[in-house]
């Protein structure tokens, strides 16, 4: 019953539409089902977070949306067009930083701008802005090997923001950050998101983060990878620190927590509203 | 604490951490001292052995011979003849190897077509080609340069190929989502990412070229360090043989250091663990 959970957006026109995607990997003759008939609609300007146990196919789903991999069956549709490859509309932040180790922070951030054909001066200005935003100004000319894990991640964030994509696909972007930087960047992300009208798909392990950021939290389950539950977060933006302590937030958090960590003990959390008060 | 302060705290790893430069410098000094002690002791041992009746020339005799060979211009002629061969062969080998290695790593078709030949011929020591090369090319410069070319080529082509194959997929993906097409990915990701491999290949190739050269000159040449030693052998001229050996060693070491320096400069971005 839960396997066919589909997440249609409230609106009609979906910005991103995952239509019955199945993705299998060939493991030496054996077929491993990483995603099993996953469907999900994401509206324009929506902020969707994806949580789920390790190995449930979150990164796989993101790769498909980014156009870096092809689904075995089904399709991903972005702005009415079937995804066949990467595009400038979709910015990606990878789980493993993926910084170019031979380029300085500045050159990394400028990479996409150079591809886009911006002149040197424009590039530098823009890069400067985003490097400052993530607090790396002092390290603009440092090589990635000199950065800590959190600083690398911030550099990757700046690099993705710099090309100004209208869709952001983020794979555990704040995973390596300490709590304070994490909160700071969460707020910045929400700021830029509400200003620039971006559509965001944000993968995380952190239930708190998932609820704090999202319009909707998509909970996935593993073996096979599928959507297990979808939780609407009806909290207004801007989200504030106080909100994290509110009973509504706590209830949602518990609900998502239960969906993620008690997937074996019952069916979808939707059918057990008692959890809301647990 | 505001969020900005939080960032600042995270961003600055305190005062510039002293990365124990003292112990590093001390260590290096100690190593250098030991190096010098070891070399001096080695030369003294050699000296003692030659005085003790072993059939070795004394260091003094070797230095004197070096002096006379320099004075007569022979040593310089030999060095320049040998270096010219090595550098031409090495440069040609590397110049051909890098694009071929890239082709093999980048295009499956190229790999499928080229790989069997490379794998087969690289198992043949370049020196074993010399008889064939002499028959086909005569005893001029061509056969010597050709075997050096082979030595450099095979060392470099394999490692360039390995470099391209080993480029991190995530980096290619990162470039793709940042808008790069195949050409851009090649130039801006594959080339820099495989530079460390290429440089290692070049160092190995230079070593192989150098040893191949000397052997090639032992077989057929009218000039060069290998030839000079071959001549000296016929007259039991041990000092000249020593001068030849030491010169070969020093030149090989110098060339290796030059490439090592280039390697450090060009691949300093690598995380060393
Ligand atoms: N290229 C691949 N070849 C084979 N199996 C793969 C490949 N990519 C992913 N998988 C498998 O598919 C499953 C889902 O992987 P994925 O990386 O999407 O998980 P994830 O939800 O992102 O996990 P995590 O939270 O640990 O990042 C895993 O079991 C993984 O082993
Ligand atoms: Mg993942």
Coordinates of C-alpha atoms in Angstrom, one line a residue, chain A residues 144-271:
Chain A
X144 CA 40.3 23.1 -1.2
X145 CA 42.9 21.0 0.5
X146 CA 43.4 23.8 3.0
X147 CA 39.7 23.9 3.9
X148 CA 37.8 21.9 6.6
X149 CA 34.9 19.8 5.5
X150 CA 32.4 22.4 6.5
X151 CA 34.3 25.1 4.6
X152 CA 34.4 22.9 1.5
X153 CA 30.7 22.4 1.7
X154 CA 30.2 26.2 2.0
X155 CA 32.4 26.7 -1.1
X156 CA 30.3 24.2 -3.0
X157 CA 27.2 26.1 -2.0
X158 CA 28.6 29.4 -3.2
X159 CA 29.6 27.7 -6.5
X160 CA 26.0 26.5 -7.0
X161 CA 24.4 29.7 -6.0
X162 CA 26.7 31.7 -8.3
X163 CA 25.2 30.5 -11.5
X164 CA 21.8 31.5 -10.2
X165 CA 19.7 28.4 -11.1
X166 CA 16.0 28.6 -10.6
X167 CA 15.9 25.0 -9.3
X168 CA 18.3 24.0 -6.5
X169 CA 19.0 20.3 -6.0
X170 CA 20.9 20.0 -2.7
X171 CA 22.2 16.6 -1.4
X172 CA 22.8 16.9 2.3
X173 CA 24.5 20.3 1.8
X174 CA 24.7 21.1 5.5
X175 CA 25.7 17.7 6.6
X176 CA 29.3 18.5 7.4
X177 CA 28.6 21.8 9.1
X178 CA 28.6 22.6 12.8
X179 CA 25.3 23.5 14.4
X180 CA 25.8 27.2 14.3
X181 CA 26.9 27.5 10.7
X182 CA 24.2 25.1 9.8
X183 CA 21.5 27.4 11.3
X184 CA 23.0 30.4 9.7
X185 CA 23.0 28.8 6.3
X186 CA 19.5 27.4 6.7
X187 CA 18.3 31.0 7.3
X188 CA 20.2 32.3 4.4
X189 CA 18.9 29.6 2.2
X190 CA 15.3 30.4 3.2
X191 CA 16.1 34.1 2.6
X192 CA 17.4 33.7 -0.9
X193 CA 14.7 31.2 -1.6
X194 CA 11.8 33.5 -0.7
X195 CA 13.5 36.5 -2.5
X196 CA 14.5 34.8 -5.7
X197 CA 11.5 32.4 -6.1
X198 CA 13.5 29.2 -6.4
X199 CA 12.3 25.7 -6.4
X200 CA 14.3 23.6 -4.0
X201 CA 14.8 19.9 -3.5
X202 CA 16.8 19.5 -0.3
X203 CA 18.0 16.1 0.9
X204 CA 18.9 15.7 4.5
X205 CA 19.4 13.3 7.3
X206 CA 18.3 15.8 9.9
X207 CA 14.6 15.6 10.7
X208 CA 14.7 19.0 12.4
X209 CA 16.2 20.6 9.4
X210 CA 13.8 18.9 7.1
X211 CA 10.8 20.3 8.9
X212 CA 12.3 23.7 9.5
X213 CA 13.0 24.4 5.8
X214 CA 10.2 22.7 4.0
X215 CA 6.8 23.2 2.5
X216 CA 6.6 19.5 2.3
X217 CA 8.8 16.7 3.7
X218 CA 9.1 13.6 1.6
X219 CA 10.0 10.6 3.6
X220 CA 11.5 7.7 1.7
X221 CA 12.0 4.1 2.6
X222 CA 14.7 1.6 1.5
X223 CA 14.7 -1.8 -0.1
X224 CA 13.2 -0.9 -2.5
X225 CA 13.7 2.8 -2.5
X226 CA 10.3 4.4 -2.5
X227 CA 8.3 7.3 -1.1
X228 CA 6.9 6.3 2.3
X229 CA 5.1 9.4 3.5
X230 CA 4.7 13.0 2.6
X231 CA 4.2 15.5 5.4
X232 CA 2.8 19.0 4.7
X233 CA 4.4 21.7 6.9
X234 CA 1.9 24.4 7.4
X235 CA 4.1 26.8 9.2
X236 CA 4.3 30.3 7.8
X237 CA 7.5 31.8 6.4
X238 CA 9.8 33.4 7.4
X239 CA 10.6 30.6 9.8
X240 CA 12.1 31.8 13.0
X241 CA 14.1 30.4 15.8
X242 CA 11.1 30.5 18.1
X243 CA 9.2 28.4 15.7
X244 CA 11.5 25.6 16.3
X245 CA 10.3 25.4 19.9
X246 CA 6.6 25.7 19.1
X247 CA 4.2 22.8 19.7
X248 CA 3.3 22.7 16.0
X249 CA 6.9 22.3 15.0
X250 CA 7.4 19.6 17.6
X251 CA 4.4 17.7 16.5
X252 CA 5.5 17.8 12.8
X253 CA 9.0 16.8 13.8
X254 CA 7.7 13.9 15.8
X255 CA 5.5 12.8 12.9
X256 CA 8.5 12.9 10.4
X257 CA 10.7 11.3 13.0
X258 CA 8.3 8.4 13.4
X259 CA 8.0 8.0 9.6
X260 CA 11.7 7.8 9.2
X261 CA 12.7 5.6 12.1
X262 CA 9.7 3.4 12.5
X263 CA 9.2 2.3 9.0
X264 CA 9.0 -1.4 9.8
X265 CA 6.6 -1.1 12.7
X266 CA 3.5 -0.1 10.8
X267 CA 2.1 1.4 7.7
X268 CA 2.4 5.0 6.6
X269 CA 2.3 7.5 9.4
X270 CA -0.6 9.2 7.7
X271 CA -2.9 6.5 9.0

